[in-house]
Short mmCIF file of C-alpha atoms in Angstrom, two decimals:
data_model
loop_
_atom_site.label_atom_id
_atom_site.label_comp_id
_atom_site.label_asym_id
_atom_site.label_seq_id
_atom_site.Cartn_x
_atom_site.Cartn_y
_atom_site.Cartn_z
CA UNK X 137 -24.52 -21.60 -5.65
CA UNK X 138 -20.96 -22.33 -6.59
CA UNK X 139 -18.52 -22.12 -3.55
CA UNK X 140 -15.63 -19.69 -4.40
CA UNK X 141 -12.27 -20.84 -3.54
CA UNK X 142 -10.49 -18.59 -1.53
CA UNK X 143 -7.09 -17.90 -0.37
CA UNK X 144 -6.07 -15.29 2.20
CA UNK X 145 -2.78 -13.67 2.05
CA UNK X 146 -0.66 -12.53 4.56
CA UNK X 147 2.94 -11.04 3.97
CA UNK X 148 5.37 -11.43 7.09
CA UNK X 149 8.50 -9.80 8.15
CA UNK X 150 9.61 -10.93 11.54
CA UNK X 151 6.41 -11.76 12.76
CA UNK X 152 7.18 -14.38 15.52
CA UNK X 153 6.01 -12.41 18.29
CA UNK X 154 2.05 -12.24 16.70
CA UNK X 155 2.36 -15.42 14.03
CA UNK X 156 0.80 -18.21 16.72
CA UNK X 157 -2.43 -15.92 17.25
CA UNK X 158 -2.96 -14.72 13.90
CA UNK X 159 -2.65 -18.67 12.69
CA UNK X 160 -5.60 -19.30 15.38
CA UNK X 161 -7.28 -16.05 14.42
CA UNK X 162 -7.46 -16.94 10.60
CA UNK X 163 -7.90 -19.96 10.86
CA UNK X 164 -11.07 -20.00 12.81
CA UNK X 165 -12.65 -17.25 10.12
CA UNK X 166 -11.48 -19.74 7.52
CA UNK X 167 -13.39 -22.51 9.05
CA UNK X 168 -16.25 -20.42 9.98
CA UNK X 169 -16.81 -19.44 6.27
CA UNK X 170 -16.80 -22.83 5.32
CA UNK X 171 -18.94 -24.09 7.76
CA UNK X 172 -21.16 -21.49 6.20
CA UNK X 173 -21.04 -22.69 2.90
CA UNK X 174 -19.85 -19.56 1.74
CA UNK X 175 -16.35 -20.71 0.51
CA UNK X 176 -15.18 -23.90 -1.20
CA UNK X 177 -13.20 -26.13 1.40
CA UNK X 178 -10.46 -25.88 -0.87
CA UNK X 179 -9.47 -22.20 0.61
CA UNK X 180 -6.32 -21.39 2.09
CA UNK X 181 -4.12 -19.42 4.11
CA UNK X 182 -1.30 -18.45 2.38
CA UNK X 183 1.75 -16.66 4.27
CA UNK X 184 4.39 -14.65 2.50
CA UNK X 185 8.11 -14.46 4.17
CA UNK X 186 9.80 -11.69 3.29
CA UNK X 187 13.37 -12.44 4.06
CA UNK X 188 12.80 -12.75 8.12
CA UNK X 189 15.69 -13.29 10.14
CA UNK X 190 13.90 -14.36 12.89
CA UNK X 191 11.59 -17.96 13.17
CA UNK X 192 9.08 -16.64 10.78
CA UNK X 193 9.39 -19.19 8.18
CA UNK X 194 10.11 -22.20 10.41
CA UNK X 195 6.67 -21.27 11.82
CA UNK X 196 4.94 -21.21 9.05
CA UNK X 197 6.27 -24.39 7.75
CA UNK X 198 5.34 -26.17 11.21
CA UNK X 199 1.79 -24.80 10.68
CA UNK X 200 1.83 -26.01 7.32
CA UNK X 201 2.47 -29.66 8.61
CA UNK X 202 -0.19 -29.47 11.33
CA UNK X 203 -3.16 -27.94 9.32
CA UNK X 204 -2.50 -28.24 5.38
CA UNK X 205 -4.83 -25.30 4.46
CA UNK X 206 -2.16 -23.05 5.84
CA UNK X 207 0.26 -22.30 3.16
CA UNK X 208 3.66 -20.64 2.69
CA UNK X 209 5.69 -18.68 -0.37
CA UNK X 210 9.46 -18.19 1.01
CA UNK X 211 11.16 -15.26 -0.32
CA UNK X 212 14.69 -15.47 -1.50
CA UNK X 213 15.45 -11.84 0.09
CA UNK X 214 13.39 -9.30 1.70
CA UNK X 215 12.15 -7.07 -1.21
CA UNK X 216 9.67 -4.91 1.28
CA UNK X 217 5.74 -5.21 1.77
CA UNK X 218 4.20 -4.49 -1.88
CA UNK X 219 6.52 -6.73 -3.73
CA UNK X 220 5.93 -9.01 -0.85
CA UNK X 221 2.18 -8.85 -1.02
CA UNK X 222 2.30 -9.16 -4.90
CA UNK X 223 3.95 -12.06 -4.66
CA UNK X 224 1.20 -13.79 -2.61
CA UNK X 225 -1.64 -12.02 -5.10
CA UNK X 226 -0.07 -13.40 -8.19
CA UNK X 227 0.64 -17.12 -6.72
CA UNK X 228 -3.08 -16.97 -5.55
CA UNK X 229 -4.90 -15.35 -8.33
CA UNK X 230 -3.76 -18.35 -10.36
CA UNK X 231 -5.84 -20.56 -8.00
CA UNK X 232 -8.25 -18.73 -6.09
CA UNK X 233 -11.64 -17.10 -7.49
CA UNK X 234 -10.92 -14.50 -5.08
CA UNK X 235 -8.39 -13.25 -2.89
CA UNK X 236 -8.28 -11.24 0.23
CA UNK X 237 -4.91 -9.38 1.60
CA UNK X 238 -4.41 -8.34 5.53
CA UNK X 239 -1.25 -7.73 7.35
CA UNK X 240 -0.07 -10.13 10.08
CA UNK X 241 -0.31 -7.97 12.93
CA UNK X 242 -3.96 -8.66 13.72
CA UNK X 243 -4.67 -4.66 13.44
CA UNK X 244 -7.24 -4.77 10.70
CA UNK X 245 -10.69 -6.53 11.82
CA UNK X 246 -10.98 -10.17 10.47
CA UNK X 247 -14.16 -10.21 11.56
CA UNK X 248 -15.78 -8.09 8.32
CA UNK X 249 -13.59 -10.80 6.33
CA UNK X 250 -17.10 -12.46 6.26
CA UNK X 251 -18.43 -9.12 4.85
CA UNK X 252 -15.98 -9.10 2.28
CA UNK X 253 -17.08 -12.66 1.41
CA UNK X 254 -20.66 -11.37 0.91
CA UNK X 255 -19.71 -8.48 -1.23
CA UNK X 256 -18.01 -10.88 -3.72
CA UNK X 257 -21.08 -12.76 -4.03
CA UNK X 258 -23.43 -9.85 -4.74
CA UNK X 259 -20.66 -9.42 -7.55
CA UNK X 260 -18.26 -6.91 -6.93
CA UNK X 261 -14.71 -7.54 -8.13
CA UNK X 262 -12.91 -5.01 -5.42
CA UNK X 263 -13.69 -4.52 -1.76
CA UNK X 264 -11.88 -1.93 0.08
CA UNK X 265 -11.60 -2.32 3.88
CA UNK X 266 -11.26 1.39 4.96
CA UNK X 267 -10.80 2.65 8.08
CA UNK X 268 -14.22 3.96 9.66
CA UNK X 269 -11.85 6.40 12.31
CA UNK X 270 -8.12 6.70 13.16
CA UNK X 271 -8.75 7.29 16.82
CA UNK X 272 -6.24 4.61 17.84
CA UNK X 273 -3.34 6.43 16.11
CA UNK X 274 -1.47 9.05 17.45
CA UNK X 275 -1.92 12.79 16.67
CA UNK X 276 1.20 12.99 14.41
CA UNK X 277 0.24 9.70 12.29
CA UNK X 278 -3.27 10.83 12.05
CA UNK X 279 -2.18 14.17 10.92
CA UNK X 280 0.33 13.39 8.56
CA UNK X 281 -2.08 10.10 7.06
CA UNK X 282 -4.87 13.10 6.23
CA UNK X 283 -2.17 15.29 4.76
CA UNK X 284 -0.72 12.35 2.84
CA UNK X 285 -4.50 11.62 1.06
CA UNK X 286 -5.17 15.02 0.40
CA UNK X 287 -2.19 16.12 -1.77
CA UNK X 288 -2.16 12.66 -3.58
CA UNK X 289 -5.98 14.03 -4.46
CA UNK X 290 -4.84 17.59 -5.75
CA UNK X 291 -2.19 15.92 -7.77
CA UNK X 292 -4.78 13.77 -9.14
CA UNK X 293 -3.85 10.52 -8.03
CA UNK X 294 -6.90 8.80 -6.63
CA UNK X 295 -6.83 6.80 -3.45
CA UNK X 296 -9.32 5.21 -0.95
CA UNK X 297 -8.76 7.31 2.00
CA UNK X 298 -8.11 5.88 5.30
CA UNK X 299 -7.34 2.44 3.24
CA UNK X 300 -4.50 0.59 3.48
CA UNK X 301 -3.90 -3.27 1.78
CA UNK X 302 -6.89 -4.47 3.48
CA UNK X 303 -9.35 -5.96 0.60
CA UNK X 304 -10.84 -8.33 -1.54
CA UNK X 305 -9.99 -8.60 -5.38
CA UNK X 306 -11.77 -10.96 -7.70
CA UNK X 307 -9.87 -13.83 -10.04
CA UNK X 308 -10.15 -11.23 -12.80
CA UNK X 309 -8.96 -8.33 -10.57
CA UNK X 310 -5.70 -9.85 -9.54
CA UNK X 311 -4.96 -11.31 -13.06
CA UNK X 312 -5.44 -7.64 -14.54
CA UNK X 313 -3.26 -6.40 -11.74
CA UNK X 314 -0.48 -8.83 -12.72
CA UNK X 315 -0.72 -6.83 -16.35
CA UNK X 316 1.09 -3.85 -14.44
CA UNK X 317 4.64 -4.41 -15.38
CA UNK X 318 6.05 -1.47 -13.00
CA UNK X 319 8.88 -2.37 -10.73
CA UNK X 320 7.68 0.39 -8.15
CA UNK X 321 5.22 -1.31 -6.95
CA UNK X 322 2.81 0.69 -5.46
CA UNK X 323 -0.39 -1.14 -4.86
CA UNK X 324 -2.91 1.48 -3.41
CA UNK X 325 -2.74 3.41 -6.70
CA UNK X 326 -2.68 0.68 -8.72
CA UNK X 327 -5.71 -1.38 -7.53
CA UNK X 328 -8.16 1.90 -8.26
CA UNK X 329 -6.81 2.12 -11.78
CA UNK X 330 -8.14 -1.63 -12.88
CA UNK X 331 -11.96 -0.36 -13.05
CA UNK X 332 -13.80 -2.98 -11.93
CA UNK X 333 -16.94 -2.75 -9.93
CA UNK X 334 -15.85 -1.77 -6.14
CA UNK X 335 -17.53 -1.20 -2.97
CA UNK X 336 -16.17 -0.45 0.62
CA UNK X 337 -16.39 -2.15 3.77
CA UNK X 338 -16.06 0.07 6.94
CA UNK X 339 -14.66 -0.66 10.13
CA UNK X 340 -12.39 0.17 13.12
CA UNK X 341 -8.68 -0.95 13.42
CA UNK X 342 -7.22 -2.26 16.63
CA UNK X 343 -4.12 -2.21 18.71
CA UNK X 344 -1.56 -4.44 17.73
CA UNK X 345 -1.44 -7.81 19.13
CA UNK X 346 2.09 -7.87 19.65
CA UNK X 347 5.78 -6.60 18.33
CA UNK X 348 6.35 -3.53 17.04
CA UNK X 349 5.42 -1.62 14.01
CA UNK X 350 8.04 -2.62 10.56
CA UNK X 351 7.21 1.05 9.62
CA UNK X 352 9.16 3.74 10.93
CA UNK X 353 8.66 7.28 9.94
CA UNK X 354 11.52 7.31 7.41
CA UNK X 355 9.96 4.01 5.85
CA UNK X 356 6.27 6.11 5.72
CA UNK X 357 8.40 9.02 4.27
CA UNK X 358 9.72 6.83 1.64
CA UNK X 359 6.42 5.11 0.91
CA UNK X 360 4.85 8.45 0.57
CA UNK X 361 7.32 9.75 -2.17
CA UNK X 362 7.00 6.53 -3.75
CA UNK X 363 3.53 6.96 -4.04
CA UNK X 364 3.68 10.30 -5.47
CA UNK X 365 6.86 9.82 -7.94
CA UNK X 366 5.04 6.52 -9.64
CA UNK X 367 1.83 8.24 -10.40
CA UNK X 368 2.51 11.89 -10.67
CA UNK X 369 4.64 14.25 -12.79
CA UNK X 370 3.08 17.33 -10.62
CA UNK X 371 6.19 17.69 -8.46
CA UNK X 372 8.15 18.77 -11.32
CA UNK X 373 5.90 20.64 -13.00
CA UNK X 374 5.60 22.31 -9.18
CA UNK X 375 9.47 23.45 -9.88
CA UNK X 376 8.55 24.60 -13.13
CA UNK X 377 6.01 27.01 -11.98
CA UNK X 378 8.10 28.42 -9.32
CA UNK X 379 10.68 28.73 -11.77
CA UNK X 380 8.52 31.06 -14.06
CA UNK X 381 7.61 32.81 -11.10
CA UNK X 382 11.02 33.51 -9.75
CA UNK X 383 12.11 34.56 -13.49
CA UNK X 384 9.29 36.99 -12.97
CA UNK X 385 10.12 38.66 -10.02
CA UNK X 386 14.03 38.52 -10.96
CA UNK X 387 12.68 40.28 -14.34
CA UNK X 388 10.94 42.95 -12.15
CA UNK X 389 14.00 43.38 -9.84
CA UNK X 390 16.27 43.87 -12.53
CA UNK X 391 13.83 46.56 -14.05
CA UNK X 392 13.62 48.31 -10.61
CA UNK X 393 17.44 48.33 -10.13
CA UNK X 394 17.75 49.82 -13.62
CA UNK X 395 15.31 52.83 -12.18
CA UNK X 396 17.58 53.06 -9.54
CA UNK X 397 20.52 52.66 -10.84
CA UNK X 398 19.29 55.84 -13.33
CA UNK X 399 18.41 58.17 -10.39
CA UNK X 400 21.53 57.45 -8.93
CA UNK X 401 20.19 55.79 -5.84
CA UNK X 402 21.71 52.32 -5.76
CA UNK X 403 23.49 51.28 -2.68
CA UNK X 404 25.47 48.41 -2.05
CA UNK X 405 23.42 45.44 -0.78
CA UNK X 406 25.49 42.57 0.41
CA UNK X 407 22.54 41.13 2.90
CA UNK X 408 20.10 41.16 0.14
CA UNK X 409 22.70 39.60 -2.16
CA UNK X 410 23.32 36.87 -0.19
CA UNK X 411 19.88 36.17 0.67
CA UNK X 412 19.19 35.96 -2.99
CA UNK X 413 22.10 33.72 -3.73
CA UNK X 414 21.35 30.94 -0.86
CA UNK X 415 17.57 31.01 -1.61
CA UNK X 416 18.13 30.39 -5.55
CA UNK X 417 20.96 27.94 -4.77
CA UNK X 418 18.25 26.03 -2.59
CA UNK X 419 15.61 26.01 -4.92
CA UNK X 420 17.79 24.98 -7.93
CA UNK X 421 19.09 21.85 -5.71
CA UNK X 422 15.40 21.03 -4.52
CA UNK X 423 14.59 20.74 -8.02
CA UNK X 424 17.62 18.77 -9.30
CA UNK X 425 16.87 16.45 -6.45
CA UNK X 426 12.94 16.05 -7.65
CA UNK X 427 14.10 15.57 -11.04
CA UNK X 428 16.57 13.07 -9.93
CA UNK X 429 13.87 10.97 -8.12
CA UNK X 430 12.07 10.47 -11.48
CA UNK X 431 15.43 9.96 -13.12
CA UNK X 432 15.86 7.30 -10.48
CA UNK X 433 12.83 5.49 -11.22
CA UNK X 434 13.06 5.51 -14.67
CA UNK X 435 16.70 3.60 -14.10
CA UNK X 436 15.41 1.08 -12.16
CA UNK X 437 12.49 0.78 -14.45
CA UNK X 438 14.15 0.03 -17.74
CA UNK X 439 16.30 -2.47 -16.11
CA UNK X 440 13.31 -4.90 -15.91
CA UNK X 441 14.53 -6.58 -13.03
CA UNK X 442 12.70 -9.12 -11.31
CA UNK X 443 9.90 -7.84 -8.66
CA UNK X 444 11.27 -11.00 -6.36
CA UNK X 445 12.98 -14.70 -6.04
CA UNK X 446 10.43 -17.48 -4.57
CA UNK X 447 12.75 -19.75 -2.80
CA UNK X 448 10.04 -22.04 -0.86
CA UNK X 449 6.46 -22.67 -2.76
CA UNK X 450 4.52 -24.80 -0.03
CA UNK X 451 1.25 -22.97 -2.07
CA UNK X 452 1.89 -24.68 -5.26
CA UNK X 453 3.58 -27.66 -3.47
CA UNK X 454 6.57 -26.75 -5.43
CA UNK X 455 10.11 -26.22 -4.37
CA UNK X 456 12.05 -23.13 -6.27
CA UNK X 457 15.66 -22.83 -6.12
CA UNK X 458 17.63 -19.54 -4.62
CA UNK X 459 17.93 -17.07 -8.06
CA UNK X 460 21.18 -15.25 -7.11
#
């Protein structure tokens, strides 16, 4: 049986508190898979430094000097989790038979990586790591996540519920992913569009080993809005529908006012007038804001700027100058 070359891609941003443990744990997984002859001995761990401000990159280079199977990709600046992950996938896809992506915080169960590889040997191109439950989340995070998935399903965006970015992709799946050229990257929505054979592996998520989550409430809301606006025009249609309904209500209210006038029963209605003005004004601003969100995304897309710039590439053993 041919042993596939596996690369495990780990995006990092200010992860110095967890990296020592992450190096040890993932090296152990890689070595066990090699000993079982499930992967090639040339398999690698690729840590993508997303413009960290702490010792993340120096720790990666030190570990690379001691353990050649640990490599790194240093981006010239912080571009965000999704683009950093995409940078790692694109680099690994050129040299690997399969690629696994996982966060550096050790919350995803690394023990199911073996199951991912076994599913790949069975012929699956994409293997999703799906949380069996969300019992480790707070009530707010659990409720907001379930609401997000319900909304995305309602507006026609096919996501894998309770799946983040813990997945295996075959070489051809990664190369197909690289053909999607949009600047607004939302991998959880793009990967299911590829359409190759897929399966799921369920696991229980653990508490973060150390450090703090980089996803604040503001970033989570921004991430959710990016996903919705990148894959669906449903919000614009919703505003159009509300506008049509209010038009019908306005016509009915106008007809009622005319009837009242004919019968001489009209009275001054300052309160109802002010409420109507504030309500319609707020609705108009909401509509303009939603449309503006889409226009902003079009503005970003049409410029076709590079998604990231690689400063140092230890994975391919080359140095890239900083793109200014």
